[in-house]
Coordinates of C-alpha atoms in Angstrom, one line a residue:
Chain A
X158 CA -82.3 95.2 30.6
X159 CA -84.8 98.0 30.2
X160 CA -84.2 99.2 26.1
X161 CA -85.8 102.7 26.9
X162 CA -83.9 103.4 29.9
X163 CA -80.8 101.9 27.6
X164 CA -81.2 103.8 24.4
X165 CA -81.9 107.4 26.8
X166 CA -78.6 106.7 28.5
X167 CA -76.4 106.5 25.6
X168 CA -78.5 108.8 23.4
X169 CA -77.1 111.3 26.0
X170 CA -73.5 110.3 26.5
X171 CA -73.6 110.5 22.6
X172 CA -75.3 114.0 22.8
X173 CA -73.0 115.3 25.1
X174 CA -70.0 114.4 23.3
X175 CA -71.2 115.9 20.0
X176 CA -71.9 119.3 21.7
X177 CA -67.9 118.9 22.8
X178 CA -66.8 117.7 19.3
X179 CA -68.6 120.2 17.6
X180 CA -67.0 123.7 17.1
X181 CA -69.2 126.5 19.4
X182 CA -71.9 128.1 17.9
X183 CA -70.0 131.3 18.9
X184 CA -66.9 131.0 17.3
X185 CA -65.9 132.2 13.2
X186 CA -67.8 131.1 10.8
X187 CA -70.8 131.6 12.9
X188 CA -73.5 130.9 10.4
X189 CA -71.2 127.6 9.5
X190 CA -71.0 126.5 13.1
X191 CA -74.8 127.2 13.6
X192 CA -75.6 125.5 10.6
X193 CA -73.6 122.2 11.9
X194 CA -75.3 122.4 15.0
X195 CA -79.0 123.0 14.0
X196 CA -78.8 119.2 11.8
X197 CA -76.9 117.6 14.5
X198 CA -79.2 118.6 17.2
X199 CA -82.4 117.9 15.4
X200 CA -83.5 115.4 17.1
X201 CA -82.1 112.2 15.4
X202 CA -82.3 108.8 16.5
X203 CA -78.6 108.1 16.9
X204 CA -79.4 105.1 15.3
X205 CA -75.4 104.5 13.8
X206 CA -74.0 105.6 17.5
X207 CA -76.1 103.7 19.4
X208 CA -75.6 100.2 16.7
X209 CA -71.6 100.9 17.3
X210 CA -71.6 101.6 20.8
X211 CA -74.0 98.5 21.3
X212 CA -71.2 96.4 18.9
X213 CA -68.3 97.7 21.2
X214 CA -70.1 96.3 24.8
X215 CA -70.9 93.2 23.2
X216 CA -67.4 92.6 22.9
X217 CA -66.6 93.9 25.9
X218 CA -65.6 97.3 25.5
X219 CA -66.0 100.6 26.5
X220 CA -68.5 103.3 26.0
X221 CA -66.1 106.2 26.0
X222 CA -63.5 104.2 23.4
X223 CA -66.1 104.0 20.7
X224 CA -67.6 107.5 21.5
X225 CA -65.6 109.2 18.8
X226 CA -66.6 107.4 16.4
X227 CA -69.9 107.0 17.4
X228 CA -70.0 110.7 17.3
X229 CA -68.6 110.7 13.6
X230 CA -70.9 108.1 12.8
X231 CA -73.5 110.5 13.1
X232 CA -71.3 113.4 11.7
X233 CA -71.9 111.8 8.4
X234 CA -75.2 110.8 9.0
X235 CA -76.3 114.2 9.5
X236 CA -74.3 115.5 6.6
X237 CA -75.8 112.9 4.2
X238 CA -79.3 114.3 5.6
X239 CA -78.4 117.8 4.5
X240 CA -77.2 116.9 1.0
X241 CA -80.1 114.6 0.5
X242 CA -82.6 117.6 1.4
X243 CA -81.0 120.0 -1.1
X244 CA -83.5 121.6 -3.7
X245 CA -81.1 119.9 -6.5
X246 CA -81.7 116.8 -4.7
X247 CA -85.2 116.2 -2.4
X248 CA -86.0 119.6 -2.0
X249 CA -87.4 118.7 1.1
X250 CA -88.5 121.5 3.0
X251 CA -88.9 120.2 6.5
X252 CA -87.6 117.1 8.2
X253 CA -88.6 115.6 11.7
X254 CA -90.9 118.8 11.5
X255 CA -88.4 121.3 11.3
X256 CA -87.4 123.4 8.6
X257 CA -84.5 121.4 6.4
X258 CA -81.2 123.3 6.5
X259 CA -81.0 125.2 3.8
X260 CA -84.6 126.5 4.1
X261 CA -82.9 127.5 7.9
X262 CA -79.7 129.0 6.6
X263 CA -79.3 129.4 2.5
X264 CA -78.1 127.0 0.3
X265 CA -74.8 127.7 0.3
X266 CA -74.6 127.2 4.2
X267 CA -76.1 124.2 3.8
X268 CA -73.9 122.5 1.1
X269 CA -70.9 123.4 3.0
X270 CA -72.5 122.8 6.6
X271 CA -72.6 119.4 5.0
X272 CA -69.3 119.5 3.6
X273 CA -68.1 120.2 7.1
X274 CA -69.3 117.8 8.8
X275 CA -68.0 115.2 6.4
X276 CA -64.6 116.6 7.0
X277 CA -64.7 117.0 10.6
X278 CA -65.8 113.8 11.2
X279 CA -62.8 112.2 9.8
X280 CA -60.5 114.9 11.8
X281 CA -62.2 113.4 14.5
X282 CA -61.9 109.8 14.0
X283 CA -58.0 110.5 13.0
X284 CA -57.3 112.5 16.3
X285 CA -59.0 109.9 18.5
X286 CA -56.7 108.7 20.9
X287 CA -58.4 105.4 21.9
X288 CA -57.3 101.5 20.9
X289 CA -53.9 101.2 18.6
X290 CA -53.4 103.7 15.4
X291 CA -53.4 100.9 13.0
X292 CA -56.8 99.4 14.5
X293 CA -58.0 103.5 13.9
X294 CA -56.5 103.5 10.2
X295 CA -58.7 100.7 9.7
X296 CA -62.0 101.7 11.0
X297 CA -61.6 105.3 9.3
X298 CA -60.6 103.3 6.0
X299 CA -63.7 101.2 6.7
X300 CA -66.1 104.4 7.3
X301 CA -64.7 106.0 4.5
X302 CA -65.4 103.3 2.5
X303 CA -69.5 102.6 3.6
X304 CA -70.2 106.4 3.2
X305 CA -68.2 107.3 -0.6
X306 CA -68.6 106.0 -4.0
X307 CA -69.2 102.1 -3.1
X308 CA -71.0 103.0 -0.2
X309 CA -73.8 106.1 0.5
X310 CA -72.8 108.2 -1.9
X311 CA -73.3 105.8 -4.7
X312 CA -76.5 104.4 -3.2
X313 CA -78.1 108.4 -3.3
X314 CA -76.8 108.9 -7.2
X315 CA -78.9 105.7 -7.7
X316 CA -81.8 106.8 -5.7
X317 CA -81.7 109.7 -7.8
X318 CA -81.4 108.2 -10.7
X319 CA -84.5 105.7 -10.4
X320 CA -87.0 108.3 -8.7
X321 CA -90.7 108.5 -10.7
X322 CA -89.1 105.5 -12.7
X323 CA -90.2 101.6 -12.5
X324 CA -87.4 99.6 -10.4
X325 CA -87.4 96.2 -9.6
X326 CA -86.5 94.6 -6.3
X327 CA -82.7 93.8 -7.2
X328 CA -82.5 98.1 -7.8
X329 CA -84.5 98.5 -4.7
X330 CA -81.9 96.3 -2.5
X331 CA -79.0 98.2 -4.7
X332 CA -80.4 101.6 -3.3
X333 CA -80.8 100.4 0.2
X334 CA -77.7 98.4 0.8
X335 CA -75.5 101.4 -0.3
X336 CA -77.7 104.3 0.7
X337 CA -78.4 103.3 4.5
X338 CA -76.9 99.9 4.5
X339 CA -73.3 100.6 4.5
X340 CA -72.9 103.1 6.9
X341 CA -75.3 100.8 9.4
X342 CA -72.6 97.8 8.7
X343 CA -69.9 100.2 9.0
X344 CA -71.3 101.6 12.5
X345 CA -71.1 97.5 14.0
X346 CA -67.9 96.7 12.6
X347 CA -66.4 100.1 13.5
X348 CA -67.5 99.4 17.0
X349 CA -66.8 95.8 17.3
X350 CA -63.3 96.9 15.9
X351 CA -62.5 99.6 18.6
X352 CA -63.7 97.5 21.4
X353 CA -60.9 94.7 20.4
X354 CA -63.2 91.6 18.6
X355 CA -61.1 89.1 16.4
X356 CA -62.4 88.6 12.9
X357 CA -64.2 85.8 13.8
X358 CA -66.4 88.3 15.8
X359 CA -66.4 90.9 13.5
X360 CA -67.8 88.9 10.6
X361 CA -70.6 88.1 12.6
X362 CA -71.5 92.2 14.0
X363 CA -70.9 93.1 10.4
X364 CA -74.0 90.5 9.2
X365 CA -75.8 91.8 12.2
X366 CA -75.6 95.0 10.5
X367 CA -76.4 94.3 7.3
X368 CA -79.4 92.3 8.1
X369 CA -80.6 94.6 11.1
X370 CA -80.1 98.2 7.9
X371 CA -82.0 96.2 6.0
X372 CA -84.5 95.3 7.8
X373 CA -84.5 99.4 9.2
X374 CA -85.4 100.6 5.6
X375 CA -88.1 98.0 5.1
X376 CA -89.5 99.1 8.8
X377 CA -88.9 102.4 7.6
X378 CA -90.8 101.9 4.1
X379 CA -94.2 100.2 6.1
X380 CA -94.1 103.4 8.6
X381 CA -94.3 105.5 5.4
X382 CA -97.7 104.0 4.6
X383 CA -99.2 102.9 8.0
X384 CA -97.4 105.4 10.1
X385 CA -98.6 108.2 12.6
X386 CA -97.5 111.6 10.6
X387 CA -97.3 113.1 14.1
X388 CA -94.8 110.4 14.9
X389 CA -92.5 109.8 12.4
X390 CA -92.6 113.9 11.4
X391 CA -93.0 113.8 8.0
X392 CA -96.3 112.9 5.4
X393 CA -97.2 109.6 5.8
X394 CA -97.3 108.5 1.9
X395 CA -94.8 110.6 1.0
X396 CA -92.2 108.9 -0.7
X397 CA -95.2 106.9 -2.9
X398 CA -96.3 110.2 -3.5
X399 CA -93.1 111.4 -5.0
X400 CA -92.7 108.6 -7.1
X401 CA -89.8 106.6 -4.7
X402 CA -89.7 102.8 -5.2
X403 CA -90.5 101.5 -1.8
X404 CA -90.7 97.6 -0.8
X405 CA -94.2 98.3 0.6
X406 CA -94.6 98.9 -2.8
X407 CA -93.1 96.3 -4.7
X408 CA -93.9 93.6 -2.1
X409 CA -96.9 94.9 -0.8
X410 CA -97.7 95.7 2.8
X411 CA -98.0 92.0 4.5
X412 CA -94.8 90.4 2.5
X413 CA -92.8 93.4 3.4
X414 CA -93.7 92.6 7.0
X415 CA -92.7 88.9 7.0
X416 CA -89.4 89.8 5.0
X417 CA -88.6 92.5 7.8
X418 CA -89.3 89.5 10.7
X419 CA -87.3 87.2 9.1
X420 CA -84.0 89.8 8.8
X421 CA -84.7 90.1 12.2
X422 CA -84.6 86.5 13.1
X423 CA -81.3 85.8 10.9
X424 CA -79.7 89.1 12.8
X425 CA -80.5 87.4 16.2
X426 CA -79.2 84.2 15.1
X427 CA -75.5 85.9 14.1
X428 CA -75.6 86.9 17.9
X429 CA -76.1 83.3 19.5
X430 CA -72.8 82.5 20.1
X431 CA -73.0 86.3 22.2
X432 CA -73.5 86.5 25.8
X433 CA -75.8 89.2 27.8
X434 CA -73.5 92.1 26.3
X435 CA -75.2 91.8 23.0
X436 CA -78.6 92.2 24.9
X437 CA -78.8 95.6 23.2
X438 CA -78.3 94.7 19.8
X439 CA -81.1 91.7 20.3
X440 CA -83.2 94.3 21.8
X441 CA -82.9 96.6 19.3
X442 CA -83.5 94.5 16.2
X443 CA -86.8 93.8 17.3
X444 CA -87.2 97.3 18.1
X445 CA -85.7 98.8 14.9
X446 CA -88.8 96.2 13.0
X447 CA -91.6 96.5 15.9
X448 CA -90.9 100.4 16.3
X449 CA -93.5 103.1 15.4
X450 CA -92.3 106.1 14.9
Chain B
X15 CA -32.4 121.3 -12.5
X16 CA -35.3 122.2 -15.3
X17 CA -38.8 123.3 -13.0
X18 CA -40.6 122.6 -16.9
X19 CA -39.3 119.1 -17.1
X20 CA -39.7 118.4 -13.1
X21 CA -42.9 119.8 -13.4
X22 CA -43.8 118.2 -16.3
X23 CA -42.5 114.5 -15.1
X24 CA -44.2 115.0 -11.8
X25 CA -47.8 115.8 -12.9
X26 CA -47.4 112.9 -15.4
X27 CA -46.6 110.1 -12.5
X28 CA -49.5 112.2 -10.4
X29 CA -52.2 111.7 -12.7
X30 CA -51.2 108.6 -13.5
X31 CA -51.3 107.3 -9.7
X32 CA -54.9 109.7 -9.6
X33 CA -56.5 107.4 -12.7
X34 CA -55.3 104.4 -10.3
X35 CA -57.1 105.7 -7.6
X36 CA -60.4 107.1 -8.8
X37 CA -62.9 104.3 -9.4
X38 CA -63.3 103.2 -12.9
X39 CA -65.5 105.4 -15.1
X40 CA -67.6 102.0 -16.7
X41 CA -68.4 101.0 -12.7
X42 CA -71.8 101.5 -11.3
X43 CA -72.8 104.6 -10.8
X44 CA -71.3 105.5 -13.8
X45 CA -72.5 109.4 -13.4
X46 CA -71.0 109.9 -10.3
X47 CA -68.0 108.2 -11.2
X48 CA -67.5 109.9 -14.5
X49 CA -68.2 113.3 -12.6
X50 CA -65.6 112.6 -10.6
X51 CA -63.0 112.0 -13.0
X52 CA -64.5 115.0 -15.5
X53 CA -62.9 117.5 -13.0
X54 CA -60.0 115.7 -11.5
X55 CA -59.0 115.8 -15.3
X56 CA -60.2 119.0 -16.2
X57 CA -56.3 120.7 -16.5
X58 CA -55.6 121.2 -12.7
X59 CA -52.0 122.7 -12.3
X60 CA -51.6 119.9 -9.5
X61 CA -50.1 122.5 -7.2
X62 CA -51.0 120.7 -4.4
X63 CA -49.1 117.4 -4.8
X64 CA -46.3 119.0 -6.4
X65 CA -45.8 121.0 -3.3
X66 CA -46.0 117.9 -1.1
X67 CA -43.7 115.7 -3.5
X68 CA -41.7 118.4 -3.5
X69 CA -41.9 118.7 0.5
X70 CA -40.9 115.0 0.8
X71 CA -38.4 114.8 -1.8
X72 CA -37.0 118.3 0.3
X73 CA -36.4 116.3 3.6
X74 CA -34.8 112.7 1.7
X75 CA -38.0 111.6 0.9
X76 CA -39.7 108.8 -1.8
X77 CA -41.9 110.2 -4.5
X78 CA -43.9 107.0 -5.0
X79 CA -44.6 107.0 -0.8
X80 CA -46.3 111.1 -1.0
X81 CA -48.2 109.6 -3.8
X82 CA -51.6 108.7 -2.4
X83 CA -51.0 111.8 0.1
X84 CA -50.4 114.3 -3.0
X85 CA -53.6 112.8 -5.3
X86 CA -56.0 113.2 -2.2
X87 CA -54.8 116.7 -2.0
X88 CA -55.7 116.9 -5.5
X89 CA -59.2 115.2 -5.0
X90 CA -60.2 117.5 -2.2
X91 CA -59.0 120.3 -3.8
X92 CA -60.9 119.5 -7.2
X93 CA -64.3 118.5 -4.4
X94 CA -64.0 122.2 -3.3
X95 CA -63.9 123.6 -7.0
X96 CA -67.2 121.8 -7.4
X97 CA -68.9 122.6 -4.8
X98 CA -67.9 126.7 -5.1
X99 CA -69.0 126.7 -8.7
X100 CA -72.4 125.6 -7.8
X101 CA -75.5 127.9 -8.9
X102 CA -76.0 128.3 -4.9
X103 CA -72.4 129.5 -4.2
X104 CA -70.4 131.2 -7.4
X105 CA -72.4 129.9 -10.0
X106 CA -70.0 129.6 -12.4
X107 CA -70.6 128.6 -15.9
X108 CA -67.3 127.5 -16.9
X109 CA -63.9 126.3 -15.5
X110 CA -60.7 126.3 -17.3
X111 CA -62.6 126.7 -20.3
X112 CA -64.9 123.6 -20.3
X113 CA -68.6 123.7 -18.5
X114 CA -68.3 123.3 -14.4
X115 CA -69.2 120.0 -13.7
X116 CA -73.2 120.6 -12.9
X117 CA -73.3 122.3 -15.9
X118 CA -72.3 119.1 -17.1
X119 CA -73.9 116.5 -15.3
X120 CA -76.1 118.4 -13.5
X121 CA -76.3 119.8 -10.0
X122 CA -77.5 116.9 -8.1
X123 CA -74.2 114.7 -9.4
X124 CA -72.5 117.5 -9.1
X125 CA -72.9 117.9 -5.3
X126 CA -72.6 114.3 -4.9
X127 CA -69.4 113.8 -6.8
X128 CA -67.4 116.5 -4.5
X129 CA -68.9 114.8 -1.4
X130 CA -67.5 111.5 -3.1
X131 CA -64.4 113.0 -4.0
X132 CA -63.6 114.6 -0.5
X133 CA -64.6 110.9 1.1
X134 CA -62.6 109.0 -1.2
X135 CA -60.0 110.9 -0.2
X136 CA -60.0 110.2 3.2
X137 CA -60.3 106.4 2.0
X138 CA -57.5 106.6 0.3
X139 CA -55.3 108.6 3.2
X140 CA -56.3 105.7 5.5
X141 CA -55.3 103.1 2.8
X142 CA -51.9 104.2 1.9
X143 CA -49.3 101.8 3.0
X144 CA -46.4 104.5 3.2
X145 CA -45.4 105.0 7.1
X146 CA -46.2 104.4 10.3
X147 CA -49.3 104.3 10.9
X148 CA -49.1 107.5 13.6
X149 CA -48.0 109.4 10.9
X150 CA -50.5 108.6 8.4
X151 CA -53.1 109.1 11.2
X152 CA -51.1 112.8 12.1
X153 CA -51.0 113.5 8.4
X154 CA -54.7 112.4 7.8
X155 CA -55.5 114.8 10.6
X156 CA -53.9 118.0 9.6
X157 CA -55.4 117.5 6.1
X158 CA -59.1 117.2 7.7
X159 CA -58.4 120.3 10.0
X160 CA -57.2 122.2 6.7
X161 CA -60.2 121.3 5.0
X162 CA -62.5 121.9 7.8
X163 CA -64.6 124.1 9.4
X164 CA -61.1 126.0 10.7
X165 CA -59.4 125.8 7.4
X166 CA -61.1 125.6 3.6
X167 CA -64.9 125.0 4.6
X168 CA -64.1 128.2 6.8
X169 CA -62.6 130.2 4.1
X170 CA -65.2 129.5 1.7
X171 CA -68.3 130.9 4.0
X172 CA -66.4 133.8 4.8
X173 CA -65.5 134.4 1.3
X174 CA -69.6 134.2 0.5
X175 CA -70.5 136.1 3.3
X176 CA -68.1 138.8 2.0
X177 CA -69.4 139.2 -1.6
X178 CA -70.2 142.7 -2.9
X179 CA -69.2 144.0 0.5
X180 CA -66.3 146.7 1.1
X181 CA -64.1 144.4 2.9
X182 CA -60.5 145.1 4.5
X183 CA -57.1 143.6 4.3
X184 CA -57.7 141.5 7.6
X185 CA -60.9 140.1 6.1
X186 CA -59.7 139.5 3.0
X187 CA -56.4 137.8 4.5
X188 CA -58.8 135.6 6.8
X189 CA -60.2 134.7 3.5
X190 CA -57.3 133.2 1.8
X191 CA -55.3 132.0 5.1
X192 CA -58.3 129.5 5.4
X193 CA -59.5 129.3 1.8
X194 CA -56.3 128.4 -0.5
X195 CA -53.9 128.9 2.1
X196 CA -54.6 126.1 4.6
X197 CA -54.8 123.1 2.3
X198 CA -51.3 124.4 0.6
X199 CA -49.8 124.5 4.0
X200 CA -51.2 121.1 4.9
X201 CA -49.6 119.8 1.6
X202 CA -45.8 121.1 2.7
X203 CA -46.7 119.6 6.5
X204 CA -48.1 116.0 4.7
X205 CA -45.0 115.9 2.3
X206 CA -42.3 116.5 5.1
X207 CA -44.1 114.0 7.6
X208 CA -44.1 111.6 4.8
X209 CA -40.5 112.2 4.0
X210 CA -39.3 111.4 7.7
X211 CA -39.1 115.7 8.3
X212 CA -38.0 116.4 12.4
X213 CA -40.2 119.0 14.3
X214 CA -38.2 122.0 13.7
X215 CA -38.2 120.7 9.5
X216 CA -41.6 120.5 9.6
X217 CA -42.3 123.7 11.0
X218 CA -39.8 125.3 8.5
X219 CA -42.0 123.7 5.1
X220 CA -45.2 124.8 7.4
X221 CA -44.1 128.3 7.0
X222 CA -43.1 127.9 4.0
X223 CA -46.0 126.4 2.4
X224 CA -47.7 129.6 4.2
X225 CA -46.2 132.3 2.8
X226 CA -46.1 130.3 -0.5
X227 CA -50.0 129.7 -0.2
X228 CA -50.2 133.8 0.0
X229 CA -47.6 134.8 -2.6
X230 CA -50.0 132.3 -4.6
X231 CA -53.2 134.2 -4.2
X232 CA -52.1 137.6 -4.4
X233 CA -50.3 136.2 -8.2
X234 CA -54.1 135.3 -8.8
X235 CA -55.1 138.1 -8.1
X236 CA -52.4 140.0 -9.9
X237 CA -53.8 137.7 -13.1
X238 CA -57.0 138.2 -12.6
X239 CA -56.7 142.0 -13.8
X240 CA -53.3 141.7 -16.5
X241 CA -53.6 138.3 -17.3
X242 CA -54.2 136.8 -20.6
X243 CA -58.2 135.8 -20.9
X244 CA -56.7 132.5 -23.0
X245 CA -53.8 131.9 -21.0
X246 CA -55.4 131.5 -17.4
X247 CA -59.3 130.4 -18.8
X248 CA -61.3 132.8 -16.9
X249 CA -62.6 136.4 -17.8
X250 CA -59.6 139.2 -17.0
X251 CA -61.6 141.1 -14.4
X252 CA -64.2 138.4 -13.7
X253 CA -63.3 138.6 -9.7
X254 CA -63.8 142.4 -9.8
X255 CA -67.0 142.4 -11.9
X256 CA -68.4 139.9 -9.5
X257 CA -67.9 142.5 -6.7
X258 CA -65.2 139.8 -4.8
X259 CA -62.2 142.0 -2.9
X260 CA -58.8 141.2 -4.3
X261 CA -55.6 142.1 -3.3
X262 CA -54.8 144.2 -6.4
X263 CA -58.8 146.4 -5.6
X264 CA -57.1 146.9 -1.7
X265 CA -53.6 147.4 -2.6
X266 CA -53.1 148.6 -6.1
X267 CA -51.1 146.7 -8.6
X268 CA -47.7 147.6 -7.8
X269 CA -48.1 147.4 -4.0
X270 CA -49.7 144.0 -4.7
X271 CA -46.5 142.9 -6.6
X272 CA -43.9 144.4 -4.1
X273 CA -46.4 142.3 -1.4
X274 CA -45.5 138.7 -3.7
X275 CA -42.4 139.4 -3.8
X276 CA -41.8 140.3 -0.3
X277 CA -43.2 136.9 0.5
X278 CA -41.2 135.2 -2.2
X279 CA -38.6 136.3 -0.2
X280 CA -39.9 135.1 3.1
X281 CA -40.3 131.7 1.5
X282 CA -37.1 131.0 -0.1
X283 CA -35.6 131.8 3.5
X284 CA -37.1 129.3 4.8
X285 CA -35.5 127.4 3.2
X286 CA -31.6 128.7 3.9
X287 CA -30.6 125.4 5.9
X288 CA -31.6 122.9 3.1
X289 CA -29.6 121.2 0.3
X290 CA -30.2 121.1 -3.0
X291 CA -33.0 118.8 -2.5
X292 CA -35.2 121.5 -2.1
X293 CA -34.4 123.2 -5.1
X294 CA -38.0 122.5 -6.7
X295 CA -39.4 124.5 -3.9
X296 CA -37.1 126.8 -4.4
X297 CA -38.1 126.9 -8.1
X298 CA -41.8 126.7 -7.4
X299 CA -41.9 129.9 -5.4
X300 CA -40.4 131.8 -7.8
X301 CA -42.9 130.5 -10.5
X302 CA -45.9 130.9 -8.6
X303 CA -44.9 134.8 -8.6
X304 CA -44.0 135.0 -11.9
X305 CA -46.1 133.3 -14.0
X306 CA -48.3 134.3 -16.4
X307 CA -51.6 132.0 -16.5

């Protein structure tokens, strides 16, 4: 299989179906709708679709049963973006060279553009009609749970808290696992879940996941210092600069690589029992640690 | 029956259940978590859940099954309160005479504990072992469309769009069908579904938790300019000093109190085909016009 031609497919099923999900532009609120819209359609990575869409065929499911919750996936993604980006928070002024969304829209639009697309992603993971309603209770339960206190929420108070302070590697993973982690987990089990694996199977998508997030943010930490600022849209030494514990950091630029290789060799060994479905996640492990940008 | 003591027994067994609920204030993060609980127990009337115990208990219902539905009500009502008393949105100071939560713990935790509270919430709908799981699912559906973009979030951006603007009765209507109005009318809908209501049931509380929901605001309103400062925790005028429409500024007081009572009225018809099983919500209605804080 060809991972570019793969990952453009899906990134525009996913597309598509976000543009549906989403309430128009044109419709009342309209600076709420556009605000929605402008974070969504920023040019993400659909990294958390694409991981539970990837977990669902690998199982043997189908694209357009996990699409929902692929979509809401990234519903919360975006929103977490927005949040993070707040002048309380980041105070990031432009992300994947854009200006953030309340530099676009006001602060108050963005808080509750954010707040929005929290909600309507669960509306949209409870009205889904696809697989039974118990299996849906779960994976909502399951989401709910990787993105609130335990989960990504927590994670970003943390992150918060330890910024321009000294933090060892144990406060590092803390960050990480929560922050990014959980909703990365959340995205493979979510998918394997909807696409009908036993618990056997799960178990084993669900250490994918945590071992392919983790290795993501230790990618993610290296492009931050060896990165092309064209490519990767922000400055390159930025979190350093702003005083954010990174494992490039704490680790230093050659362990951090050897510790991202070797999550990515234990996430392609929870995938050996897999046949050619999981081809995708395989692929895009060593993508996630061999990417660029 | 005595609404005091039913009121009073109620709100007891909800708070207890919400202290159940809410992770631990000693658990990592401990900001966010005492955040959350700061305003979840900050002296909330609990209208909310009282309207959907009372909804349930209305159609033959179990309290202890509306539970986790009610204190969900109450966590994304308390997330919203947050979020709206933000420097960005109403800046507001103080809430029922204590400092607003970011005045508190800061603006940062601030925003993160409503987007905990509103996701924990959700975690909690989809965890709740009272009823089929197609109800929960309807029931954790109808609360996310209330909240959403076409029901609270809605309301809210409306609302800020409106300030210090000469606004009419349609706009200000809009306001409070989606601000207050649609969460109250979710809480009726969650309680009957949770009590085993029938269609035509359902639609009866639906209507009833709207013209409750409206009979509620215009009271506000009606307190905001003759109630007592100590008694409801604000400033008297503090909605018409900030330049926010109210019904009493577009009607006048008495029109504004023949317009409550017309929908008091409305409500308790609703109601004509029920027992005395929905006697609270008989009750209820008639308090929500006539009290004084």
């Amino acid at each position: 299989m060809d991972l570019k031609l793969y990952l453009k497919a899906h990134i525009q099923t996913v597309d598509a179906a976000l543009g549906r999900y989403l309430p128009e532009a044109d419709r009342m609120p309209h600076a709420l709708h556009q605000a929605m819209r402008y974070s969504i359609f920023a040019g993400g990575k659909r990294v958390r679709p694409l991981l539970a869409i990837a977990a669902c065929e690998a199982v043997g499911g189908a694209v357009d049963d996990v699409l929902p919750v692929a979509c809401a996936l990234e519903m919360i993604h975006t929103y977490s973006l927005i949040h993070d980006d707040l002048p309380a928070m980041d105070n990031d002024d432009f992300r994947r060279g854009r200006p953030t969304n309340h530099k676009q829209f006001g602060e108050a639009n963005a808080i509750l553009a954010g707040d929005a697309l929290l909600t309507e992603a669960f509306a949209l993971l409870a009205s889904s009609s696809s697989g039974a309603a118990e299996v849906r209770l779960r994976v909502l339960h399951l989401i709910a749970r990787a993105a609130g206190c335990a989960g990504m929420v927590g994670g970003q108070v943390i992150d918060m808290e330890s910024e321009g302070k000294a933090i060892d590697l144990p406060t590092l993973e803390y960050i990480h696992i929560h922050k990014t982690g959980a909703l990365i987990r959340a995205s493979l089990e979510a998918g394997a879940l909807i696409g009908g694996a036993d618990e056997a199977t799960l178990q084993k998508l669900s250490r994918y996941g945590e071992l392919a997030g983790l290795a993501f943010q230790i990618a993610d930490d290296i492009l931050d210092v060896v990165g092309d600022q064209t490519e990767i849209g922000k400055d390159v030494g930025s979190d350093a600069a702003r005083g954010k514990a990174t494992y490039v950091a704490l680790l230093g630029l050659s362990e951090s690589r050897l510790r991202a290789d070797e999550l990515r060799q234990l996430a392609l060994q929870t995938l050996d029992d897999f046949g050619p479905g999981a081809d995708p996640l395989r692929q895009i492990v060593n993508y996630i640690v061999e990417r660029t940008s």
